[in-house]
Amino acid sequence: MKRLAVLFLLAGCSTATTSAEEEHSLGWLTGCWESEDGIYREVWSSPEHGFLFAYAVSLQDDAVTFFGQTCIEPGPPAVFNAYPAGAGPSPFTERARTGTSIKFANAEHDYPQVVAYWKTGRGLAGRWIRPARFRIPSVRRPTLKGRVRYLGLA
């Protein structure tokens, strides 16, 4: 099956990590990540009792054009619960993990069907994957291109 991927790259500078981040296998997600142009921001909390929480916003002319919330429940397997625009949850189950990456999937979901994050030498990257047959009418999902910056810990 052909897939279309939306890829975004979030890069940042390093800061001191807390003990909770170092102890949690997904602590590397923690922080405030923003595109250099300021259009997209994703903020991940420090791990709390095994859970990670995040919110994301897309901005245009200082107005929010998209928002979403996320909760990663500890596993195994971990579950990525997405709440786009306050709706949800849409659960995605962990399919693969390394020390610096994680991939979640939900084949029954329309878009995306796969959500993946990984740490790079430049920061944080992610991908939302959907089947080619699915079209998004009049909905703009955030796509990050170019350089982005790390704003620090949430």
PDB file of C-alpha atoms in Angstrom:
ATOM      1  CA  MET A   1       0.000   0.000   0.000  1.00  0.00           C
ATOM      2  CA  LYS A   2       1.345   3.399  -0.925  1.00  0.00           C
ATOM      3  CA  ARG A   3       1.646   5.886   1.876  1.00  0.00           C
ATOM      4  CA  LEU A   4       2.049   9.611   2.060  1.00  0.00           C
ATOM      5  CA  ALA A   5       4.176  10.893   4.897  1.00  0.00           C
ATOM      6  CA  VAL A   6       4.153  14.269   6.527  1.00  0.00           C
ATOM      7  CA  LEU A   7       7.601  14.851   7.928  1.00  0.00           C
ATOM      8  CA  PHE A   8       8.628  17.504  10.357  1.00  0.00           C
ATOM      9  CA  LEU A   9      11.932  18.279  11.970  1.00  0.00           C
ATOM     10  CA  LEU A  10      12.320  19.932  15.324  1.00  0.00           C
ATOM     11  CA  ALA A  11      15.828  20.941  16.263  1.00  0.00           C
ATOM     12  CA  GLY A  12      17.117  22.541  19.375  1.00  0.00           C
ATOM     13  CA  CYS A  13      19.893  23.324  21.755  1.00  0.00           C
ATOM     14  CA  SER A  14      20.646  21.127  24.691  1.00  0.00           C
ATOM     15  CA  THR A  15      19.787  21.988  28.273  1.00  0.00           C
ATOM     16  CA  ALA A  16      20.223  20.146  31.535  1.00  0.00           C
ATOM     17  CA  THR A  17      17.885  17.194  31.952  1.00  0.00           C
ATOM     18  CA  THR A  18      15.969  16.301  35.082  1.00  0.00           C
ATOM     19  CA  SER A  19      16.281  12.913  36.763  1.00  0.00           C
ATOM     20  CA  ALA A  20      12.730  12.006  35.624  1.00  0.00           C
ATOM     21  CA  GLU A  21      13.750  12.545  31.983  1.00  0.00           C
ATOM     22  CA  GLU A  22      16.914  10.496  32.392  1.00  0.00           C
ATOM     23  CA  GLU A  23      15.019   7.626  34.053  1.00  0.00           C
ATOM     24  CA  HIS A  24      12.085   7.519  31.600  1.00  0.00           C
ATOM     25  CA  SER A  25      12.841   5.848  28.266  1.00  0.00           C
ATOM     26  CA  LEU A  26      10.947   8.621  26.416  1.00  0.00           C
ATOM     27  CA  GLY A  27      12.355  11.508  28.471  1.00  0.00           C
ATOM     28  CA  TRP A  28      14.170  12.746  25.349  1.00  0.00           C
ATOM     29  CA  LEU A  29      10.793  14.110  24.104  1.00  0.00           C
ATOM     30  CA  THR A  30      10.612  16.594  26.992  1.00  0.00           C
ATOM     31  CA  GLY A  31      10.783  20.274  26.107  1.00  0.00           C
ATOM     32  CA  CYS A  32       9.342  23.051  24.018  1.00  0.00           C
ATOM     33  CA  TRP A  33      10.044  22.637  20.310  1.00  0.00           C
ATOM     34  CA  GLU A  34       9.172  25.378  17.835  1.00  0.00           C
ATOM     35  CA  SER A  35       9.694  25.938  14.125  1.00  0.00           C
ATOM     36  CA  GLU A  36      12.115  28.756  13.414  1.00  0.00           C
ATOM     37  CA  ASP A  37       9.339  30.740  11.727  1.00  0.00           C
ATOM     38  CA  GLY A  38       7.189  30.350  14.879  1.00  0.00           C
ATOM     39  CA  ILE A  39       4.280  28.749  13.005  1.00  0.00           C
ATOM     40  CA  TYR A  40       4.297  25.394  14.846  1.00  0.00           C
ATOM     41  CA  ARG A  41       5.050  24.594  18.485  1.00  0.00           C
ATOM     42  CA  GLU A  42       4.974  21.281  20.336  1.00  0.00           C
ATOM     43  CA  VAL A  43       5.498  21.206  24.118  1.00  0.00           C
ATOM     44  CA  TRP A  44       6.169  17.932  25.981  1.00  0.00           C
ATOM     45  CA  SER A  45       6.042  17.744  29.780  1.00  0.00           C
ATOM     46  CA  SER A  46       8.577  15.965  31.908  1.00  0.00           C
ATOM     47  CA  PRO A  47       7.512  12.372  32.570  1.00  0.00           C
ATOM     48  CA  GLU A  48       5.090  12.096  35.467  1.00  0.00           C
ATOM     49  CA  HIS A  49       4.401   8.659  36.983  1.00  0.00           C
ATOM     50  CA  GLY A  50       5.254   7.112  33.611  1.00  0.00           C
ATOM     51  CA  PHE A  51       2.967   9.412  31.567  1.00  0.00           C
ATOM     52  CA  LEU A  52       4.028  12.109  29.107  1.00  0.00           C
ATOM     53  CA  PHE A  53       1.709  14.950  28.142  1.00  0.00           C
ATOM     54  CA  ALA A  54       1.980  17.377  25.237  1.00  0.00           C
ATOM     55  CA  TYR A  55       0.162  20.080  23.378  1.00  0.00           C
ATOM     56  CA  ALA A  56       0.751  21.448  19.900  1.00  0.00           C
ATOM     57  CA  VAL A  57      -0.378  24.648  18.192  1.00  0.00           C
ATOM     58  CA  SER A  58      -0.105  26.056  14.683  1.00  0.00           C
ATOM     59  CA  LEU A  59      -0.155  29.825  14.429  1.00  0.00           C
ATOM     60  CA  GLN A  60      -0.839  32.258  11.632  1.00  0.00           C
ATOM     61  CA  ASP A  61      -0.752  36.023  12.194  1.00  0.00           C
ATOM     62  CA  ASP A  62      -0.680  35.413  15.964  1.00  0.00           C
ATOM     63  CA  ALA A  63      -3.910  33.365  15.786  1.00  0.00           C
ATOM     64  CA  VAL A  64      -4.160  29.657  16.594  1.00  0.00           C
ATOM     65  CA  THR A  65      -5.162  27.745  13.445  1.00  0.00           C
ATOM     66  CA  PHE A  66      -4.778  24.233  14.908  1.00  0.00           C
ATOM     67  CA  PHE A  67      -4.299  22.757  18.369  1.00  0.00           C
ATOM     68  CA  GLY A  68      -3.995  19.288  19.732  1.00  0.00           C
ATOM     69  CA  GLN A  69      -3.172  17.470  22.927  1.00  0.00           C
ATOM     70  CA  THR A  70      -1.401  14.175  23.444  1.00  0.00           C
ATOM     71  CA  CYS A  71      -0.898  11.723  26.269  1.00  0.00           C
ATOM     72  CA  ILE A  72       1.517   8.806  26.099  1.00  0.00           C
ATOM     73  CA  GLU A  73       0.452   6.105  28.555  1.00  0.00           C
ATOM     74  CA  PRO A  74       3.214   3.833  29.849  1.00  0.00           C
ATOM     75  CA  GLY A  75       3.288   0.269  28.543  1.00  0.00           C
ATOM     76  CA  PRO A  76       4.249  -2.145  27.495  1.00  0.00           C
ATOM     77  CA  PRO A  77       3.096  -1.378  24.928  1.00  0.00           C
ATOM     78  CA  ALA A  78       2.890   2.395  25.335  1.00  0.00           C
ATOM     79  CA  VAL A  79      -0.222   4.088  23.918  1.00  0.00           C
ATOM     80  CA  PHE A  80      -0.157   7.475  22.161  1.00  0.00           C
ATOM     81  CA  ASN A  81      -3.581   9.088  22.684  1.00  0.00           C
ATOM     82  CA  ALA A  82      -4.195  12.022  20.322  1.00  0.00           C
ATOM     83  CA  TYR A  83      -6.832  14.682  20.957  1.00  0.00           C
ATOM     84  CA  PRO A  84      -6.810  16.853  17.799  1.00  0.00           C
ATOM     85  CA  ALA A  85      -8.786  20.073  18.298  1.00  0.00           C
ATOM     86  CA  GLY A  86     -10.025  18.654  21.613  1.00  0.00           C
ATOM     87  CA  ALA A  87     -11.668  15.567  20.061  1.00  0.00           C
ATOM     88  CA  GLY A  88     -10.572  12.080  20.950  1.00  0.00           C
ATOM     89  CA  PRO A  89      -8.908  10.131  22.174  1.00  0.00           C
ATOM     90  CA  SER A  90      -7.535   8.450  19.080  1.00  0.00           C
ATOM     91  CA  PRO A  91      -5.272   5.666  20.422  1.00  0.00           C
ATOM     92  CA  PHE A  92      -2.103   4.542  18.631  1.00  0.00           C
ATOM     93  CA  THR A  93      -0.284   1.517  20.047  1.00  0.00           C
ATOM     94  CA  GLU A  94       3.496   1.294  20.272  1.00  0.00           C
ATOM     95  CA  ARG A  95       4.960  -0.793  17.435  1.00  0.00           C
ATOM     96  CA  ALA A  96       8.709  -0.153  17.750  1.00  0.00           C
ATOM     97  CA  ARG A  97      11.112   1.592  20.127  1.00  0.00           C
ATOM     98  CA  THR A  98      14.813   2.271  20.471  1.00  0.00           C
ATOM     99  CA  GLY A  99      16.668   4.444  22.957  1.00  0.00           C
ATOM    100  CA  THR A 100      16.011   7.501  20.768  1.00  0.00           C
ATOM    101  CA  SER A 101      12.892   6.670  18.736  1.00  0.00           C
ATOM    102  CA  ILE A 102       9.325   5.433  19.041  1.00  0.00           C
ATOM    103  CA  LYS A 103       6.658   4.449  16.524  1.00  0.00           C
ATOM    104  CA  PHE A 104       2.906   4.108  17.166  1.00  0.00           C
ATOM    105  CA  ALA A 105       0.225   2.763  14.801  1.00  0.00           C
ATOM    106  CA  ASN A 106      -3.552   2.536  14.409  1.00  0.00           C
ATOM    107  CA  ALA A 107      -4.561   0.920  11.088  1.00  0.00           C
ATOM    108  CA  GLU A 108      -8.251   1.778  11.706  1.00  0.00           C
ATOM    109  CA  HIS A 109      -7.593   5.531  11.941  1.00  0.00           C
ATOM    110  CA  ASP A 110      -8.087   7.630   8.804  1.00  0.00           C
ATOM    111  CA  TYR A 111      -5.204  10.110   9.231  1.00  0.00           C
ATOM    112  CA  PRO A 112      -2.619   9.491  10.381  1.00  0.00           C
ATOM    113  CA  GLN A 113      -2.199   5.739  10.736  1.00  0.00           C
ATOM    114  CA  VAL A 114       1.386   5.893  12.013  1.00  0.00           C
ATOM    115  CA  VAL A 115       2.957   8.450  14.354  1.00  0.00           C
ATOM    116  CA  ALA A 116       6.718   8.333  14.870  1.00  0.00           C
ATOM    117  CA  TYR A 117       9.277  10.468  16.722  1.00  0.00           C
ATOM    118  CA  TRP A 118      13.037  10.161  16.811  1.00  0.00           C
ATOM    119  CA  LYS A 119      15.907  12.167  18.183  1.00  0.00           C
ATOM    120  CA  THR A 120      18.463  13.405  15.673  1.00  0.00           C
ATOM    121  CA  GLY A 121      21.796  15.152  16.001  1.00  0.00           C
ATOM    122  CA  ARG A 122      19.906  18.381  15.273  1.00  0.00           C
ATOM    123  CA  GLY A 123      16.997  17.795  17.636  1.00  0.00           C
ATOM    124  CA  LEU A 124      13.632  16.055  17.390  1.00  0.00           C
ATOM    125  CA  ALA A 125      11.939  14.773  14.223  1.00  0.00           C
ATOM    126  CA  GLY A 126       8.560  13.212  13.628  1.00  0.00           C
ATOM    127  CA  ARG A 127       6.342  11.735  10.975  1.00  0.00           C
ATOM    128  CA  TRP A 128       2.619  11.205  10.463  1.00  0.00           C
ATOM    129  CA  ILE A 129       1.842   8.586   7.816  1.00  0.00           C
ATOM    130  CA  ARG A 130      -1.484   8.081   6.047  1.00  0.00           C
ATOM    131  CA  PRO A 131      -2.671   5.866   3.198  1.00  0.00           C
ATOM    132  CA  ALA A 132      -2.437   7.475  -0.250  1.00  0.00           C
ATOM    133  CA  ARG A 133      -6.173   7.025  -0.846  1.00  0.00           C
ATOM    134  CA  PHE A 134      -7.062   9.400   2.005  1.00  0.00           C
ATOM    135  CA  ARG A 135      -7.316  13.058   1.083  1.00  0.00           C
ATOM    136  CA  ILE A 136      -7.539  15.869   3.590  1.00  0.00           C
ATOM    137  CA  PRO A 137     -10.152  18.349   2.324  1.00  0.00           C
ATOM    138  CA  SER A 138      -9.579  21.912   3.503  1.00  0.00           C
ATOM    139  CA  VAL A 139      -7.636  20.869   6.633  1.00  0.00           C
ATOM    140  CA  ARG A 140      -4.054  22.049   6.909  1.00  0.00           C
ATOM    141  CA  ARG A 141      -1.896  19.927   9.136  1.00  0.00           C
ATOM    142  CA  PRO A 142       1.308  21.474  10.394  1.00  0.00           C
ATOM    143  CA  THR A 143       4.293  20.619   8.235  1.00  0.00           C
ATOM    144  CA  LEU A 144       7.667  21.749   9.462  1.00  0.00           C
ATOM    145  CA  LYS A 145      10.423  22.435   7.000  1.00  0.00           C
ATOM    146  CA  GLY A 146      13.769  24.077   7.497  1.00  0.00           C
ATOM    147  CA  ARG A 147      15.301  24.967  10.795  1.00  0.00           C
ATOM    148  CA  VAL A 148      13.558  24.890  14.137  1.00  0.00           C
ATOM    149  CA  ARG A 149      14.670  25.724  17.637  1.00  0.00           C
ATOM    150  CA  TYR A 150      14.432  24.244  21.083  1.00  0.00           C
ATOM    151  CA  LEU A 151      12.967  26.736  23.545  1.00  0.00           C
ATOM    152  CA  GLY A 152      13.791  24.863  26.727  1.00  0.00           C
ATOM    153  CA  LEU A 153      11.996  22.656  29.179  1.00  0.00           C
ATOM    154  CA  ALA A 154       8.241  22.940  29.642  1.00  0.00           C
TER     155      ALA A 154
END
